[in-house]
Tab-separated table of C-alpha atoms and ligand atoms in Angstrom:
chain	number	residue	atom	x	y	z
A	1	UNK	CA	-40.133	-101.226	-81.085
A	2	UNK	CA	-36.842	-101.395	-79.113
A	3	UNK	CA	-35.950	-104.742	-77.630
A	4	UNK	CA	-35.747	-105.318	-73.896
A	5	UNK	CA	-31.930	-105.518	-74.117
A	6	UNK	CA	-31.507	-102.278	-76.024
A	7	UNK	CA	-33.857	-100.528	-73.599
A	8	UNK	CA	-31.812	-101.858	-70.676
A	9	UNK	CA	-28.621	-100.780	-72.426
A	10	UNK	CA	-30.009	-97.240	-72.735
A	11	UNK	CA	-31.417	-96.846	-69.212
A	12	UNK	CA	-28.954	-98.789	-67.029
A	13	UNK	CA	-26.073	-96.253	-67.075
A	14	UNK	CA	-28.500	-93.446	-66.185
A	15	UNK	CA	-30.013	-95.520	-63.374
A	16	UNK	CA	-26.572	-96.358	-61.960
A	17	UNK	CA	-25.622	-92.680	-62.104
A	18	UNK	CA	-28.767	-91.630	-60.237
A	19	UNK	CA	-28.271	-94.297	-57.574
A	20	UNK	CA	-24.638	-93.211	-57.063
A	21	UNK	CA	-25.766	-89.582	-56.822
A	22	UNK	CA	-28.390	-90.559	-54.257
A	23	UNK	CA	-25.891	-92.482	-52.154
A	24	UNK	CA	-23.425	-89.598	-52.136
A	25	UNK	CA	-25.535	-86.559	-52.980
A	26	UNK	CA	-23.150	-83.918	-51.604
A	27	UNK	CA	-19.806	-85.522	-52.382
A	28	UNK	CA	-18.915	-82.901	-54.965
A	29	UNK	CA	-21.447	-80.185	-54.190
A	30	UNK	CA	-20.681	-77.047	-52.233
A	31	UNK	CA	-22.186	-77.248	-48.740
A	32	UNK	CA	-23.423	-73.660	-48.945
A	33	UNK	CA	-24.382	-72.856	-52.555
A	34	UNK	CA	-24.646	-76.256	-54.256
A	35	UNK	CA	-22.021	-75.553	-56.955
A	36	UNK	CA	-19.176	-77.999	-57.539
A	37	UNK	CA	-16.919	-78.005	-54.467
A	38	UNK	CA	-13.158	-77.653	-54.536
A	39	UNK	CA	-11.492	-80.775	-53.215
A	40	UNK	CA	-8.046	-79.185	-53.088
A	41	UNK	CA	-8.627	-77.314	-49.800
A	42	UNK	CA	-8.268	-78.980	-46.397
A	43	UNK	CA	-11.410	-80.266	-44.699
A	44	UNK	CA	-13.832	-78.814	-43.702
A	45	UNK	CA	-13.157	-76.026	-46.247
A	46	UNK	CA	-13.076	-78.654	-49.012
A	47	UNK	CA	-16.863	-78.862	-48.596
A	48	UNK	CA	-17.072	-75.395	-50.187
A	49	UNK	CA	-16.784	-74.372	-53.826
A	50	UNK	CA	-13.956	-72.046	-54.860
A	51	UNK	CA	-16.256	-68.993	-54.847
A	52	UNK	CA	-17.547	-69.638	-51.315
A	53	UNK	CA	-13.985	-70.247	-50.066
A	54	UNK	CA	-12.885	-66.966	-51.644
A	55	UNK	CA	-15.888	-65.109	-50.214
A	56	UNK	CA	-15.053	-65.809	-46.531
A	57	UNK	CA	-14.418	-62.267	-45.198
A	58	UNK	CA	-11.453	-63.120	-42.924
A	59	UNK	CA	-10.290	-60.335	-40.622
A	60	UNK	CA	-6.596	-60.122	-41.428
A	61	UNK	CA	-5.755	-56.637	-40.136
A	62	UNK	CA	-6.948	-55.387	-36.782
A	63	UNK	CA	-7.494	-51.673	-36.244
A	64	UNK	CA	-8.894	-51.616	-32.687
A	65	UNK	CA	-6.668	-53.664	-30.342
A	66	UNK	CA	-9.528	-54.044	-27.832
A	67	UNK	CA	-12.412	-55.382	-29.914
A	68	UNK	CA	-10.469	-56.588	-32.945
A	69	UNK	CA	-12.432	-54.419	-35.373
A	70	UNK	CA	-10.745	-54.052	-38.752
A	71	UNK	CA	-11.607	-50.309	-38.941
A	72	UNK	CA	-11.816	-47.227	-36.668
A	73	UNK	CA	-13.787	-48.029	-33.540
A	74	UNK	CA	-15.539	-45.425	-31.365
A	75	UNK	CA	-17.252	-48.077	-29.151
A	76	UNK	CA	-14.184	-49.133	-27.168
A	77	UNK	CA	-13.211	-45.505	-26.455
A	78	UNK	CA	-16.709	-44.793	-25.106
A	79	UNK	CA	-16.939	-47.926	-22.934
A	80	UNK	CA	-15.789	-47.086	-19.413
A	81	UNK	CA	-15.912	-50.457	-17.718
A	82	UNK	CA	-14.377	-53.067	-20.017
A	83	UNK	CA	-14.077	-56.262	-17.965
A	84	UNK	CA	-12.213	-58.231	-20.649
A	85	UNK	CA	-8.768	-57.842	-22.175
A	86	UNK	CA	-9.723	-58.078	-25.824
A	87	UNK	CA	-12.000	-59.631	-28.420
A	88	UNK	CA	-10.849	-61.302	-31.589
A	89	UNK	CA	-13.203	-62.384	-34.362
A	90	UNK	CA	-12.591	-64.708	-37.293
A	91	UNK	CA	-14.590	-62.876	-39.950
A	92	UNK	CA	-16.614	-59.759	-40.694
A	93	UNK	CA	-20.357	-60.131	-40.265
A	94	UNK	CA	-20.993	-59.835	-44.015
A	95	UNK	CA	-24.317	-60.756	-45.688
A	96	UNK	CA	-22.745	-64.127	-46.578
A	97	UNK	CA	-21.779	-64.888	-42.964
A	98	UNK	CA	-25.192	-63.675	-41.799
A	99	UNK	CA	-26.750	-66.192	-44.209
A	100	UNK	CA	-24.470	-69.068	-43.073
A	101	UNK	CA	-25.146	-68.355	-39.398
A	102	UNK	CA	-28.893	-68.166	-40.049
A	103	UNK	CA	-28.821	-71.543	-41.815
A	104	UNK	CA	-27.066	-72.989	-38.794
A	105	UNK	CA	-28.938	-71.235	-35.962
A	106	UNK	CA	-32.499	-71.012	-37.259
A	107	UNK	CA	-32.695	-73.834	-39.770
A	108	UNK	CA	-30.522	-76.284	-37.882
A	109	UNK	CA	-28.100	-77.177	-40.700
A	110	UNK	CA	-25.802	-79.263	-38.519
A	111	UNK	CA	-23.341	-79.934	-41.361
A	112	UNK	CA	-22.244	-76.262	-41.145
A	113	UNK	CA	-21.008	-76.618	-37.541
A	114	UNK	CA	-17.541	-78.073	-38.361
A	115	UNK	CA	-16.972	-75.281	-40.892
A	116	UNK	CA	-17.915	-72.486	-38.453
A	117	UNK	CA	-15.897	-74.233	-35.737
A	118	UNK	CA	-12.820	-74.358	-37.959
A	119	UNK	CA	-13.198	-70.670	-38.826
A	120	UNK	CA	-13.306	-69.872	-35.106
A	121	UNK	CA	-10.348	-72.150	-34.413
A	122	UNK	CA	-8.328	-70.251	-37.034
A	123	UNK	CA	-9.010	-67.040	-35.065
A	124	UNK	CA	-8.150	-68.825	-31.797
A	125	UNK	CA	-4.752	-69.953	-33.151
A	126	UNK	CA	-4.056	-66.429	-34.426
A	127	UNK	CA	-4.982	-64.948	-31.031
A	128	UNK	CA	-2.667	-67.367	-29.204
A	129	UNK	CA	0.164	-66.386	-31.583
A	130	UNK	CA	-0.581	-62.675	-31.103
A	131	UNK	CA	-0.721	-62.924	-27.288
A	132	UNK	CA	2.413	-65.072	-27.143
A	133	UNK	CA	4.141	-62.090	-28.719
A	134	UNK	CA	2.977	-59.905	-25.794
A	135	UNK	CA	3.714	-62.248	-22.885
A	136	UNK	CA	5.725	-65.446	-22.913
A	137	UNK	CA	3.936	-68.824	-22.930
A	138	UNK	CA	0.399	-67.613	-23.426
A	139	UNK	CA	-2.191	-70.279	-22.702
A	140	UNK	CA	-5.805	-70.133	-21.676
A	141	UNK	CA	-7.352	-72.368	-19.007
A	142	UNK	CA	-10.790	-72.874	-20.502
A	143	UNK	CA	-13.683	-71.703	-22.685
A	144	UNK	CA	-16.932	-70.174	-21.414
A	145	UNK	CA	-19.937	-70.129	-23.767
A	146	UNK	CA	-22.362	-67.182	-23.678
A	147	UNK	CA	-25.660	-68.734	-22.596
A	148	UNK	CA	-28.958	-68.297	-24.437
A	149	UNK	CA	-32.279	-67.907	-22.621
A	150	UNK	CA	-34.527	-70.904	-21.887
A	151	UNK	CA	-36.990	-69.582	-24.501
A	152	UNK	CA	-34.283	-69.475	-27.161
A	153	UNK	CA	-32.995	-72.910	-26.192
A	154	UNK	CA	-36.485	-74.407	-26.531
A	155	UNK	CA	-36.983	-72.662	-29.867
A	156	UNK	CA	-33.653	-73.781	-31.397
A	157	UNK	CA	-32.862	-76.899	-29.461
A	158	UNK	CA	-29.237	-75.877	-28.971
A	159	UNK	CA	-26.967	-73.017	-27.958
A	160	UNK	CA	-24.694	-72.121	-30.876
A	161	UNK	CA	-22.042	-70.583	-28.564
A	162	UNK	CA	-21.920	-73.769	-26.511
A	163	UNK	CA	-21.497	-75.895	-29.667
A	164	UNK	CA	-18.671	-73.637	-30.841
A	165	UNK	CA	-17.003	-73.804	-27.399
A	166	UNK	CA	-17.130	-77.632	-27.524
A	167	UNK	CA	-15.417	-77.615	-30.937
A	168	UNK	CA	-12.737	-75.251	-29.527
A	169	UNK	CA	-12.234	-77.588	-26.566
A	170	UNK	CA	-11.867	-80.624	-28.831
A	171	UNK	CA	-9.386	-78.857	-31.094
A	172	UNK	CA	-7.296	-77.169	-28.364
A	173	UNK	CA	-7.483	-79.627	-25.450
A	174	UNK	CA	-8.723	-76.960	-22.988
A	175	UNK	CA	-11.970	-77.571	-21.091
A	176	UNK	CA	-15.378	-75.876	-21.412
A	177	UNK	CA	-16.702	-74.294	-18.204
A	178	UNK	CA	-20.453	-73.806	-18.600
A	179	UNK	CA	-20.748	-71.403	-15.657
A	180	UNK	CA	-22.965	-68.568	-16.930
A	181	UNK	CA	-26.748	-68.331	-16.790
A	182	UNK	CA	-29.098	-65.722	-18.223
A	183	UNK	CA	-31.139	-63.965	-15.555
A	184	UNK	CA	-33.904	-63.071	-18.032
A	185	UNK	CA	-34.948	-63.236	-21.660
A	186	UNK	CA	-33.694	-60.117	-23.434
A	187	UNK	CA	-35.580	-60.306	-26.742
A	188	UNK	CA	-34.103	-60.051	-30.207
A	189	UNK	CA	-30.852	-58.038	-30.055
A	190	UNK	CA	-30.779	-57.398	-33.802
A	191	UNK	CA	-33.671	-54.907	-33.608
A	192	UNK	CA	-32.118	-52.747	-30.900
A	193	UNK	CA	-30.061	-49.573	-30.896
A	194	UNK	CA	-26.587	-49.482	-29.343
A	195	UNK	CA	-27.854	-47.690	-26.200
A	196	UNK	CA	-30.730	-50.140	-25.759
A	197	UNK	CA	-28.364	-53.109	-26.100
A	198	UNK	CA	-26.005	-51.747	-23.450
A	199	UNK	CA	-28.878	-50.996	-21.034
A	200	UNK	CA	-30.317	-54.442	-21.698
A	201	UNK	CA	-27.097	-56.296	-21.024
A	202	UNK	CA	-26.683	-54.894	-17.479
A	203	UNK	CA	-27.013	-57.728	-14.977
A	204	UNK	CA	-28.256	-60.006	-17.733
A	205	UNK	CA	-25.886	-62.771	-16.644
A	206	UNK	CA	-25.124	-64.511	-13.387
A	207	UNK	CA	-22.632	-67.177	-12.449
A	208	UNK	CA	-23.998	-70.583	-11.446
A	209	UNK	CA	-22.527	-71.139	-7.992
A	210	UNK	CA	-21.907	-74.908	-8.206
A	211	UNK	CA	-20.390	-74.838	-11.716
A	212	UNK	CA	-18.246	-71.864	-10.719
A	213	UNK	CA	-16.937	-73.630	-7.590
A	214	UNK	CA	-16.061	-76.729	-9.581
A	215	UNK	CA	-14.301	-74.553	-12.193
A	216	UNK	CA	-12.195	-72.931	-9.452
A	217	UNK	CA	-11.228	-76.380	-8.155
A	218	UNK	CA	-10.164	-77.441	-11.637
A	219	UNK	CA	-8.266	-74.182	-12.171
A	220	UNK	CA	-6.326	-74.620	-8.932
A	221	UNK	CA	-5.294	-78.115	-10.024
A	222	UNK	CA	-3.939	-76.906	-13.387
A	223	UNK	CA	-2.098	-73.924	-11.868
A	224	UNK	CA	1.570	-74.200	-12.813
A	225	UNK	CA	4.044	-75.275	-10.091
A	226	UNK	CA	5.752	-72.494	-8.142
A	227	UNK	CA	3.498	-69.720	-9.395
A	228	UNK	CA	0.713	-69.967	-6.827
A	229	UNK	CA	0.952	-66.301	-5.918
A	230	UNK	CA	1.171	-64.664	-9.316
A	231	UNK	CA	-0.814	-67.009	-11.490
A	232	UNK	CA	-3.871	-65.420	-13.069
A	233	UNK	CA	-6.446	-67.763	-14.529
A	234	UNK	CA	-7.172	-67.019	-18.185
A	235	UNK	CA	-10.596	-67.707	-19.579
A	236	UNK	CA	-11.974	-67.243	-23.063
A	237	UNK	CA	-15.639	-66.377	-23.584
A	238	UNK	CA	-17.099	-67.795	-26.812
A	239	UNK	CA	-19.961	-66.299	-28.821
A	240	UNK	CA	-21.053	-66.243	-32.453
A	241	UNK	CA	-21.392	-62.485	-33.088
A	242	UNK	CA	-19.723	-59.433	-31.514
A	243	UNK	CA	-21.744	-56.259	-32.080
A	244	UNK	CA	-21.260	-53.594	-29.391
A	245	UNK	CA	-19.520	-55.926	-26.963
A	246	UNK	CA	-22.174	-55.272	-24.295
A	247	UNK	CA	-23.230	-58.946	-24.078
A	248	UNK	CA	-19.732	-60.344	-23.649
A	249	UNK	CA	-18.768	-57.456	-21.354
A	250	UNK	CA	-21.734	-58.277	-19.097
A	251	UNK	CA	-20.582	-61.921	-19.074
A	252	UNK	CA	-17.034	-60.843	-18.180
A	253	UNK	CA	-18.363	-58.626	-15.369
A	254	UNK	CA	-20.371	-61.503	-13.886
A	255	UNK	CA	-17.263	-63.719	-13.886
A	256	UNK	CA	-15.002	-60.970	-12.465
A	257	UNK	CA	-17.498	-60.249	-9.654
A	258	UNK	CA	-17.813	-63.922	-8.723
A	259	UNK	CA	-14.037	-64.373	-8.805
A	260	UNK	CA	-13.448	-61.309	-6.609
A	261	UNK	CA	-15.894	-62.672	-4.053
A	262	UNK	CA	-14.241	-66.092	-4.013
A	263	UNK	CA	-10.529	-65.323	-4.154
A	264	UNK	CA	-8.254	-63.158	-2.052
A	265	UNK	CA	-6.065	-61.899	-4.926
A	266	UNK	CA	-9.074	-61.736	-7.225
A	267	UNK	CA	-7.494	-61.221	-10.633
A	268	UNK	CA	-8.655	-63.172	-13.629
A	269	UNK	CA	-7.899	-62.492	-17.287
A	270	UNK	CA	-10.823	-62.734	-19.673
A	271	UNK	CA	-10.466	-62.886	-23.434
A	272	UNK	CA	-13.308	-62.981	-25.954
A	273	UNK	CA	-13.401	-65.057	-29.117
A	274	UNK	CA	-16.271	-64.586	-31.556
A	275	UNK	CA	-16.961	-65.919	-35.007
A	276	UNK	CA	-18.090	-62.659	-36.595
A	277	UNK	CA	-17.447	-58.956	-35.926
A	278	UNK	CA	-20.418	-56.859	-37.017
B	301	ZN	ZN1	-20.313	-72.468	-52.863
B	302	ZN	ZN1	-12.946	-51.427	-30.497
C-alpha cells in the first residue's frame, strides 16, 4: 500500500496543474475554437489560434466602389436613391464570420466584442486612408449605430451595432450620436428576398428629435474655423452586416431628410462601416 507521502508526491503536481488551469482557463486556448492560441499576434487577435487568425476573410480588394463588395455588384447599379457615399466592410460574411457573430449576438459571448471591434476598426482605418486619397484631410464627425427594435433589444439585452459604435468611438476619439429609432419591428431579415428587404426598409427609421438637435449643436461646435459656409458634416453609420444596403440606406435617408429640414444648406455626407459584407 503506498504511503501518504508517496501518494501526495504523485497527486500534488496534477492538483497544482488543475488549479492553475482553473484560474486561467483560457490563457492559451483559442477564444473561438479552443485550440492552442498564438501569442505572437497583437491583442485581441492573440486570443485566436493560428488557424482562426488565418481564416478571417478580410476584404482586401474592392470591386464595387459604392458598397465595397469584393466582386461584381448589380445591387448598386439598380439602386436609384443611394443616400450614402459608400460602404466599407471589414470581412466577407463567410460561414466562420456568421458563426462568430451568432456567438456574440444570440449567445452573448461578450469576450468576442473586442475582437469584432478591432476587425471593424481595421476597416475604419483603411477607409480613412482611402478617403484621404480622394479629398485632403478626411475626418468624420461621429458614428451612428443602426438601432434594433424594442423586441430585439429585450430578447438580446444589447444592440450589437451600438456596442461596435462605442468601440469605434473609444479607438478613434469621435463621438457616438445615437439619433436613430426604429418605427416598427421588421421581423427576421435573413429569411427575406432582396425585394422584400427593400420594401420593408422604407420608412423603417426615424430621427429622434432631441438627440438630433443636440448632435447638430455638437457638430456646429466642432466645425473648423473659417469654413462655416462650405463645411459638410460627415457621419458614419455602423452596423454588423451589409446585405442589400436597404437598411443602412433607409437610415441615411432618415438622417438626410432631418438635416434638410433643419439646415439651410442641407448637405451632409454619410458613410457606412459594417463588419461583414454578405
Ligand atoms: Zn481557433
Ligand atoms: Zn455595390
